[in-house]
Tab-separated table of N, CA and C in Angstrom:
chain	number	residue	atom	x	y	z
A	5	MET	N	-42.763	-95.523	64.021
A	5	MET	CA	-42.360	-96.642	64.970
A	5	MET	C	-40.876	-96.664	65.178
A	6	ALA	N	-40.435	-96.627	66.355
A	6	ALA	CA	-39.015	-96.782	66.708
A	6	ALA	C	-38.690	-98.204	66.946
A	7	GLU	N	-37.453	-98.578	66.546
A	7	GLU	CA	-36.951	-99.938	66.830
A	7	GLU	C	-35.444	-99.817	67.197
A	8	ALA	N	-35.085	-100.448	68.302
A	8	ALA	CA	-33.636	-100.314	68.668
A	8	ALA	C	-32.947	-101.583	67.964
A	9	ILE	N	-31.760	-101.423	67.398
A	9	ILE	CA	-31.007	-102.381	66.728
A	9	ILE	C	-29.597	-102.303	67.327
A	10	GLN	N	-29.116	-103.562	67.759
A	10	GLN	CA	-27.802	-103.671	68.313
A	10	GLN	C	-26.883	-104.056	67.150
A	11	VAL	N	-25.860	-103.339	67.138
A	11	VAL	CA	-24.809	-103.561	66.102
A	11	VAL	C	-23.477	-103.896	66.797
A	12	ARG	N	-22.862	-105.012	66.376
A	12	ARG	CA	-21.702	-105.476	66.983
A	12	ARG	C	-20.541	-104.931	66.160
A	13	ALA	N	-19.535	-104.425	66.873
A	13	ALA	CA	-18.312	-103.857	66.258
A	13	ALA	C	-17.633	-104.920	65.471
A	14	ARG	N	-17.303	-104.661	64.200
A	14	ARG	CA	-16.580	-105.587	63.453
A	14	ARG	C	-15.198	-105.032	63.043
A	15	GLY	N	-14.239	-104.991	63.981
A	15	GLY	CA	-12.920	-104.616	63.645
A	15	GLY	C	-12.937	-103.164	63.187
A	16	GLY	N	-13.110	-102.215	64.095
A	16	GLY	CA	-12.942	-100.843	63.716
A	16	GLY	C	-14.245	-100.187	63.239
A	17	LEU	N	-15.432	-100.725	63.578
A	17	LEU	CA	-16.593	-100.088	63.200
A	17	LEU	C	-16.740	-98.711	63.892
A	18	GLY	N	-16.553	-97.697	63.158
A	18	GLY	CA	-16.621	-96.334	63.559
A	18	GLY	C	-17.819	-95.587	63.198
A	19	GLY	N	-17.633	-94.298	63.061
A	19	GLY	CA	-18.808	-93.545	62.648
A	19	GLY	C	-19.395	-93.773	61.254
A	20	ARG	N	-18.497	-94.047	60.364
A	20	ARG	CA	-18.881	-94.436	58.997
A	20	ARG	C	-19.658	-95.776	59.040
A	21	GLY	N	-19.086	-96.664	59.734
A	21	GLY	CA	-19.745	-98.091	59.843
A	21	GLY	C	-21.061	-98.049	60.480
A	22	LEU	N	-21.243	-97.213	61.551
A	22	LEU	CA	-22.503	-97.069	62.211
A	22	LEU	C	-23.510	-96.585	61.117
A	23	GLN	N	-23.188	-95.577	60.439
A	23	GLN	CA	-24.095	-94.934	59.433
A	23	GLN	C	-24.424	-95.901	58.291
A	24	ASN	N	-23.492	-96.707	57.947
A	24	ASN	CA	-23.680	-97.731	56.949
A	24	ASN	C	-24.740	-98.758	57.400
A	25	GLU	N	-24.515	-99.222	58.660
A	25	GLU	CA	-25.403	-100.160	59.141
A	25	GLU	C	-26.842	-99.612	59.243
A	26	ALA	N	-26.993	-98.362	59.765
A	26	ALA	CA	-28.329	-97.730	59.770
A	26	ALA	C	-28.887	-97.588	58.349
A	27	ARG	N	-28.176	-97.211	57.382
A	27	ARG	CA	-28.638	-97.163	56.045
A	27	ARG	C	-29.119	-98.578	55.432
A	28	GLU	N	-28.341	-99.574	55.928
A	28	GLU	CA	-28.726	-100.940	55.447
A	28	GLU	C	-30.175	-101.417	55.924
A	29	VAL	N	-30.391	-100.946	57.229
A	29	VAL	CA	-31.728	-101.318	57.673
A	29	VAL	C	-32.767	-100.266	57.399
A	30	ARG	N	-32.450	-99.338	56.521
A	30	ARG	CA	-33.258	-98.268	56.094
A	30	ARG	C	-33.861	-97.356	57.190
A	31	ALA	N	-32.938	-97.047	58.104
A	31	ALA	CA	-33.253	-96.213	59.182
A	31	ALA	C	-33.477	-94.769	58.735
A	32	ASN	N	-34.372	-94.031	59.404
A	32	ASN	CA	-34.601	-92.687	59.031
A	32	ASN	C	-33.724	-91.701	59.814
A	33	VAL	N	-33.309	-92.173	61.063
A	33	VAL	CA	-32.455	-91.380	61.916
A	33	VAL	C	-31.537	-92.295	62.676
A	34	LEU	N	-30.285	-91.807	63.093
A	34	LEU	CA	-29.396	-92.512	63.841
A	34	LEU	C	-29.384	-91.831	65.251
A	35	VAL	N	-29.775	-92.659	66.243
A	35	VAL	CA	-29.773	-92.117	67.645
A	35	VAL	C	-28.644	-92.676	68.311
A	36	MET	N	-27.811	-91.884	68.949
A	36	MET	CA	-26.607	-92.329	69.696
A	36	MET	C	-26.203	-91.458	70.847
A	37	GLY	N	-25.535	-91.993	71.753
A	37	GLY	CA	-25.056	-91.202	72.862
A	37	GLY	C	-23.618	-90.727	72.542
A	38	GLY	N	-23.331	-89.554	73.073
A	38	GLY	CA	-22.026	-89.013	72.866
A	38	GLY	C	-21.275	-89.093	74.260
A	39	PHE	N	-20.246	-89.831	74.280
A	39	PHE	CA	-19.540	-90.131	75.498
A	39	PHE	C	-18.149	-89.608	75.279
A	40	GLY	N	-17.585	-88.876	76.333
A	40	GLY	CA	-16.216	-88.410	76.282
A	40	GLY	C	-15.189	-89.366	76.699
A	41	HIS	N	-14.074	-89.431	76.101
A	41	HIS	CA	-12.958	-90.314	76.466
A	41	HIS	C	-11.886	-89.487	76.676
A	42	SER	N	-10.702	-90.056	77.300
A	42	SER	CA	-9.524	-89.353	77.435
A	42	SER	C	-8.875	-88.987	76.098
A	43	LEU	N	-8.162	-87.848	75.970
A	43	LEU	CA	-7.650	-87.426	74.680
A	43	LEU	C	-6.686	-88.447	74.179
A	44	LEU	N	-5.945	-89.167	74.981
A	44	LEU	CA	-5.038	-90.284	74.532
A	44	LEU	C	-5.800	-91.378	73.923
A	45	ARG	N	-6.873	-91.776	74.527
A	45	ARG	CA	-7.719	-92.893	73.986
A	45	ARG	C	-8.281	-92.475	72.616
A	46	GLU	N	-8.841	-91.259	72.570
A	46	GLU	CA	-9.508	-90.780	71.285
A	46	GLU	C	-8.437	-90.695	70.220
A	47	PHE	N	-7.228	-90.224	70.601
A	47	PHE	CA	-6.158	-90.177	69.630
A	47	PHE	C	-5.764	-91.550	69.053
A	48	MET	N	-5.679	-92.527	69.910
A	48	MET	CA	-5.223	-93.856	69.614
A	48	MET	C	-6.395	-94.694	68.846
A	49	LEU	N	-7.541	-94.521	69.439
A	49	LEU	CA	-8.616	-95.373	68.944
A	49	LEU	C	-9.702	-94.689	68.083
A	50	GLY	N	-9.719	-93.339	68.160
A	50	GLY	CA	-10.690	-92.603	67.468
A	50	GLY	C	-12.066	-92.592	68.239
A	51	SER	N	-12.952	-91.921	67.696
A	51	SER	CA	-14.273	-91.738	68.399
A	51	SER	C	-15.409	-91.980	67.364
A	52	ALA	N	-16.372	-92.924	67.735
A	52	ALA	CA	-17.514	-93.139	66.814
A	52	ALA	C	-18.267	-91.824	66.643
A	53	THR	N	-18.436	-91.159	67.773
A	53	THR	CA	-19.215	-89.848	67.775
A	53	THR	C	-18.629	-88.851	66.796
A	54	GLN	N	-17.352	-88.643	66.976
A	54	GLN	CA	-16.640	-87.670	66.090
A	54	GLN	C	-16.639	-88.264	64.631
A	55	GLY	N	-16.559	-89.509	64.417
A	55	GLY	CA	-16.613	-90.032	63.048
A	55	GLY	C	-18.002	-89.789	62.380
A	56	VAL	N	-19.097	-89.855	63.149
A	56	VAL	CA	-20.299	-89.579	62.652
A	56	VAL	C	-20.498	-88.112	62.318
A	57	LEU	N	-20.043	-87.296	63.270
A	57	LEU	CA	-20.179	-85.785	63.030
A	57	LEU	C	-19.293	-85.278	61.963
A	58	ASN	N	-18.258	-86.015	61.681
A	58	ASN	CA	-17.339	-85.473	60.515
A	58	ASN	C	-17.929	-85.782	59.154
A	59	SER	N	-18.828	-86.842	59.074
A	59	SER	CA	-19.342	-87.177	57.821
A	59	SER	C	-20.784	-87.561	58.060
A	60	VAL	N	-21.677	-86.685	58.222
A	60	VAL	CA	-23.127	-87.010	58.360
A	60	VAL	C	-23.719	-87.479	57.154
A	61	ARG	N	-24.310	-88.684	57.220
A	61	ARG	CA	-24.979	-89.191	55.984
A	61	ARG	C	-26.447	-89.385	56.209
A	62	LEU	N	-26.926	-89.198	57.350
A	62	LEU	CA	-28.525	-89.357	57.667
A	62	LEU	C	-28.707	-88.517	58.908
A	63	PRO	N	-29.908	-88.074	59.179
A	63	PRO	CA	-30.244	-87.374	60.403
A	63	PRO	C	-29.752	-88.064	61.630
A	64	VAL	N	-29.068	-87.358	62.567
A	64	VAL	CA	-28.501	-87.898	63.867
A	64	VAL	C	-29.057	-87.180	64.997
A	65	HIS	N	-29.578	-88.016	65.951
A	65	HIS	CA	-29.930	-87.397	67.219
A	65	HIS	C	-28.850	-87.817	68.220
A	66	LEU	N	-28.197	-86.873	68.794
A	66	LEU	CA	-27.080	-87.126	69.776
A	66	LEU	C	-27.454	-86.723	71.112
A	67	SER	N	-27.272	-87.641	72.203
A	67	SER	CA	-27.583	-87.292	73.460
A	67	SER	C	-26.409	-87.686	74.374
A	68	ASN	N	-26.200	-86.911	75.412
A	68	ASN	CA	-25.218	-87.168	76.445
A	68	ASN	C	-25.832	-87.919	77.565
C-alpha cells in the first residue's frame, strides 16, 4: 500500500533530511521528482535531489 506524506522543510531540509523523515515513518522507498535549477541557485542553496543521490540510505524512485 502506498501513502503520500507531506514533509515541511525545517531550515535546510535537504537530501539527508528527506531520507531521515522517510526512515522515521518506516518507508520502504523514497519517491521524489528531480527538478533542474540554475547552476547559481544549486551552488548557493544545494539540491535535495543531489543530496539524496550522494548518500542513498534507502531505495529511491526518481522521476522527472
